Amino acid sequence: FLAIGFIAIILFTANSCEQSSLPPLKIQPGQAVPEIEVQDLKGNETSFSLANGKTLILNVWATWCGPCRHEMPSLDRLSRRLDSKNFLVVGLSVDTDDHVVREFLIERKVSFSNYMDPTMEVANQVFGIRAFPSTFVFGPDGRLLEVIEGWREWDTPNMVDKLTNLGKRAGKTGG
């Protein structure tokens, strides 16, 4: 019976990468994060601008997170569905092995840009990440519009409308 209970706990944890007690995020809606220091998928340090003139959908994820793995195909479909002149979908993996991340993205046929934060410095110090996956929607000026914690089906008509409306509002007020 103890083994069955242990297996049940492992299965529950594998389906939810959210933490139970959630401290406040380090970044709040309306705050700007112009640039972050990350790694490309070859392990090279690079700067990435969150204020790039487009509505940016930044998904923080990991290959070891079941919900993250589950939502990646819908994020990829979203990236192809949104107008690339006004929207950009980007992934930020907190994995430590760039080979594992590249293999996962190839296996799942994920085509949107991905970077890495292997030390979780950006995830923890800039965003104050509380759950995996977490998605941060930034306006064209790099100001945070909304945070969506936990997995979603990103390419549903309701979600596409929500993101499009966020982008339109941000374009009128912030960029």
One Martini backbone bead per residue (centre of mass of N, CA, C, O) as a GRO file, in nm:
protein
  175
    1PHE     BB    1   0.056   0.064  -0.019
    2LEU     BB    2   0.295   0.254  -0.011
    3ALA     BB    3   0.372   0.226  -0.311
    4ILE     BB    4   0.106   0.337  -0.427
    5GLY     BB    5   0.124   0.616  -0.294
    6PHE     BB    6   0.394   0.696  -0.423
    7ILE     BB    7   0.301   0.673  -0.719
    8ALA     BB    8   0.074   0.883  -0.698
    9ILE     BB    9   0.257   1.121  -0.630
   10ILE     BB   10   0.429   1.110  -0.885
   11LEU     BB   11   0.199   1.145  -1.091
   12PHE     BB   12   0.099   1.418  -0.986
   13THR     BB   13   0.369   1.570  -1.020
   14ALA     BB   14   0.397   1.516  -1.334
   15ASN     BB   15   0.118   1.695  -1.392
   16SER     BB   16   0.248   1.912  -1.177
   17CYS     BB   17   0.466   2.213  -1.160
   18GLU     BB   18   0.340   2.339  -0.923
   19GLN     BB   19   0.337   2.533  -0.652
   20SER     BB   20   0.175   2.570  -0.350
   21SER     BB   21   0.343   2.817  -0.248
   22LEU     BB   22   0.294   3.156  -0.357
   23PRO     BB   23   0.484   3.391  -0.430
   24PRO     BB   24   0.555   3.675  -0.546
   25LEU     BB   25   0.624   3.831  -0.807
   26LYS     BB   26   0.879   4.034  -0.934
   27ILE     BB   27   0.678   4.093  -1.161
   28GLN     BB   28   0.451   4.340  -1.280
   29PRO     BB   29   0.213   4.482  -1.416
   30GLY     BB   30   0.378   4.749  -1.610
   31GLN     BB   31   0.647   4.638  -1.610
   32ALA     BB   32   0.983   4.650  -1.722
   33VAL     BB   33   1.183   4.432  -1.956
   34PRO     BB   34   1.411   4.487  -2.191
   35GLU     BB   35   1.640   4.267  -2.088
   36ILE     BB   36   1.799   3.941  -2.128
   37GLU     BB   37   2.009   3.684  -2.002
   38VAL     BB   38   2.101   3.417  -2.217
   39GLN     BB   39   2.080   3.114  -2.402
   40ASP     BB   40   2.140   2.938  -2.649
   41LEU     BB   41   2.125   2.611  -2.802
   42LYS     BB   42   2.470   2.623  -2.767
   43GLY     BB   43   2.552   2.797  -2.491
   44ASN     BB   44   2.536   3.094  -2.568
   45GLU     BB   45   2.559   3.405  -2.483
   46THR     BB   46   2.266   3.630  -2.463
   47SER     BB   47   2.060   3.883  -2.571
   48PHE     BB   48   1.711   3.968  -2.492
   49SER     BB   49   1.444   4.145  -2.618
   50LEU     BB   50   1.126   4.259  -2.488
   51ALA     BB   51   1.162   4.532  -2.662
   52ASN     BB   52   1.046   4.472  -3.009
   53GLY     BB   53   0.748   4.585  -3.116
   54LYS     BB   54   0.607   4.335  -2.986
   55THR     BB   55   0.412   4.088  -2.888
   56LEU     BB   56   0.519   3.889  -2.613
   57ILE     BB   57   0.547   3.529  -2.575
   58LEU     BB   58   0.675   3.395  -2.270
   59ASN     BB   59   0.791   3.065  -2.215
   60VAL     BB   60   0.839   2.885  -1.917
   61TRP     BB   61   1.037   2.580  -1.922
   62ALA     BB   62   1.055   2.204  -1.920
   63THR     BB   63   1.127   1.874  -1.991
   64TRP     BB   64   1.041   1.768  -1.687
   65CYS     BB   65   0.757   1.898  -1.757
   66GLY     BB   66   0.458   1.784  -1.838
   67PRO     BB   67   0.288   2.044  -1.902
   68CYS     BB   68   0.498   2.161  -2.093
   69ARG     BB   69   0.496   1.933  -2.301
   70HIS     BB   70   0.190   1.952  -2.366
   71GLU     BB   71   0.187   2.270  -2.477
   72MET     BB   72   0.389   2.302  -2.717
   73PRO     BB   73   0.215   2.247  -2.973
   74SER     BB   74   0.018   2.491  -2.923
   75LEU     BB   75   0.238   2.709  -2.932
   76ASP     BB   76   0.325   2.653  -3.219
   77ARG     BB   77   0.053   2.711  -3.352
   78LEU     BB   78   0.036   3.000  -3.248
   79SER     BB   79   0.292   3.112  -3.387
   80ARG     BB   80   0.157   3.060  -3.679
   81ARG     BB   81  -0.119   3.226  -3.635
   82LEU     BB   82   0.013   3.474  -3.572
   83ASP     BB   83   0.117   3.785  -3.640
   84SER     BB   84   0.457   3.849  -3.706
   85LYS     BB   85   0.441   4.170  -3.691
   86ASN     BB   86   0.302   4.160  -3.374
   87PHE     BB   87   0.422   3.868  -3.295
   88LEU     BB   88   0.598   3.670  -3.030
   89VAL     BB   89   0.725   3.344  -2.977
   90VAL     BB   90   0.891   3.228  -2.671
   91GLY     BB   91   1.133   3.021  -2.526
   92LEU     BB   92   1.231   2.922  -2.173
   93SER     BB   93   1.462   2.711  -2.062
   94VAL     BB   94   1.570   2.539  -1.744
   95ASP     BB   95   1.762   2.367  -1.851
   96THR     BB   96   2.106   2.226  -1.858
   97ASP     BB   97   2.064   2.069  -2.145
   98ASP     BB   98   2.081   2.148  -2.475
   99HIS     BB   99   2.036   1.871  -2.606
  100VAL     BB  100   1.761   1.803  -2.481
  101VAL     BB  101   1.613   2.047  -2.596
  102ARG     BB  102   1.664   2.003  -2.896
  103GLU     BB  103   1.538   1.720  -2.912
  104PHE     BB  104   1.257   1.798  -2.822
  105LEU     BB  105   1.197   2.009  -3.047
  106ILE     BB  106   1.231   1.812  -3.280
  107GLU     BB  107   1.029   1.592  -3.193
  108ARG     BB  108   0.785   1.827  -3.173
  109LYS     BB  109   0.816   2.047  -3.396
  110VAL     BB  110   0.946   2.312  -3.286
  111SER     BB  111   0.979   2.655  -3.432
  112PHE     BB  112   1.015   2.838  -3.213
  113SER     BB  113   1.192   3.028  -3.023
  114ASN     BB  114   1.476   2.931  -2.812
  115TYR     BB  115   1.594   2.937  -2.479
  116MET     BB  116   1.824   2.959  -2.192
  117ASP     BB  117   1.814   2.896  -1.809
  118PRO     BB  118   2.017   2.698  -1.629
  119THR     BB  119   2.025   2.882  -1.347
  120MET     BB  120   1.752   3.052  -1.310
  121GLU     BB  121   1.796   3.364  -1.297
  122VAL     BB  122   1.558   3.476  -1.457
  123ALA     BB  123   1.326   3.317  -1.329
  124ASN     BB  124   1.395   3.422  -1.033
  125GLN     BB  125   1.510   3.732  -1.048
  126VAL     BB  126   1.306   3.857  -1.261
  127PHE     BB  127   1.021   3.684  -1.221
  128GLY     BB  128   0.954   3.476  -0.991
  129ILE     BB  129   0.892   3.190  -1.028
  130ARG     BB  130   0.607   2.952  -0.942
  131ALA     BB  131   0.559   2.797  -1.223
  132PHE     BB  132   0.517   2.509  -1.436
  133PRO     BB  133   0.430   2.680  -1.654
  134SER     BB  134   0.519   3.018  -1.768
  135THR     BB  135   0.348   3.312  -1.899
  136PHE     BB  136   0.465   3.608  -2.065
  137VAL     BB  137   0.310   3.918  -2.147
  138PHE     BB  138   0.436   4.156  -2.375
  139GLY     BB  139   0.477   4.447  -2.488
  140PRO     BB  140   0.641   4.637  -2.725
  141ASP     BB  141   0.792   4.791  -2.459
  142GLY     BB  142   0.830   4.552  -2.221
  143ARG     BB  143   0.562   4.535  -2.079
  144LEU     BB  144   0.370   4.383  -1.858
  145LEU     BB  145   0.046   4.233  -1.901
  146GLU     BB  146   0.072   3.907  -1.841
  147VAL     BB  147   0.010   3.611  -1.636
  148ILE     BB  148   0.044   3.251  -1.710
  149GLU     BB  149  -0.026   2.977  -1.514
  150GLY     BB  150   0.022   2.705  -1.659
  151TRP     BB  151  -0.138   2.516  -1.872
  152ARG     BB  152  -0.233   2.543  -2.226
  153GLU     BB  153  -0.444   2.607  -2.495
  154TRP     BB  154  -0.320   2.836  -2.731
  155ASP     BB  155  -0.513   2.779  -3.014
  156THR     BB  156  -0.764   2.887  -2.930
  157PRO     BB  157  -0.993   3.119  -2.999
  158ASN     BB  158  -0.993   3.254  -2.716
  159MET     BB  159  -0.683   3.290  -2.688
  160VAL     BB  160  -0.632   3.448  -2.945
  161ASP     BB  161  -0.819   3.682  -2.871
  162LYS     BB  162  -0.682   3.763  -2.609
  163LEU     BB  163  -0.399   3.825  -2.731
  164THR     BB  164  -0.490   4.025  -2.944
  165ASN     BB  165  -0.615   4.230  -2.745
  166LEU     BB  166  -0.362   4.284  -2.584
  167GLY     BB  167  -0.196   4.388  -2.825
  168LYS     BB  168  -0.380   4.624  -2.901
  169ARG     BB  169  -0.371   4.775  -2.632
  170ALA     BB  170  -0.060   4.803  -2.620
  171GLY     BB  171  -0.024   4.958  -2.891
  172LYS     BB  172  -0.187   5.216  -2.788
  173THR     BB  173  -0.014   5.260  -2.503
  174GLY     BB  174   0.309   5.126  -2.552
  175GLY     BB  175   0.389   5.108  -2.902
   0.00000   0.00000   0.00000
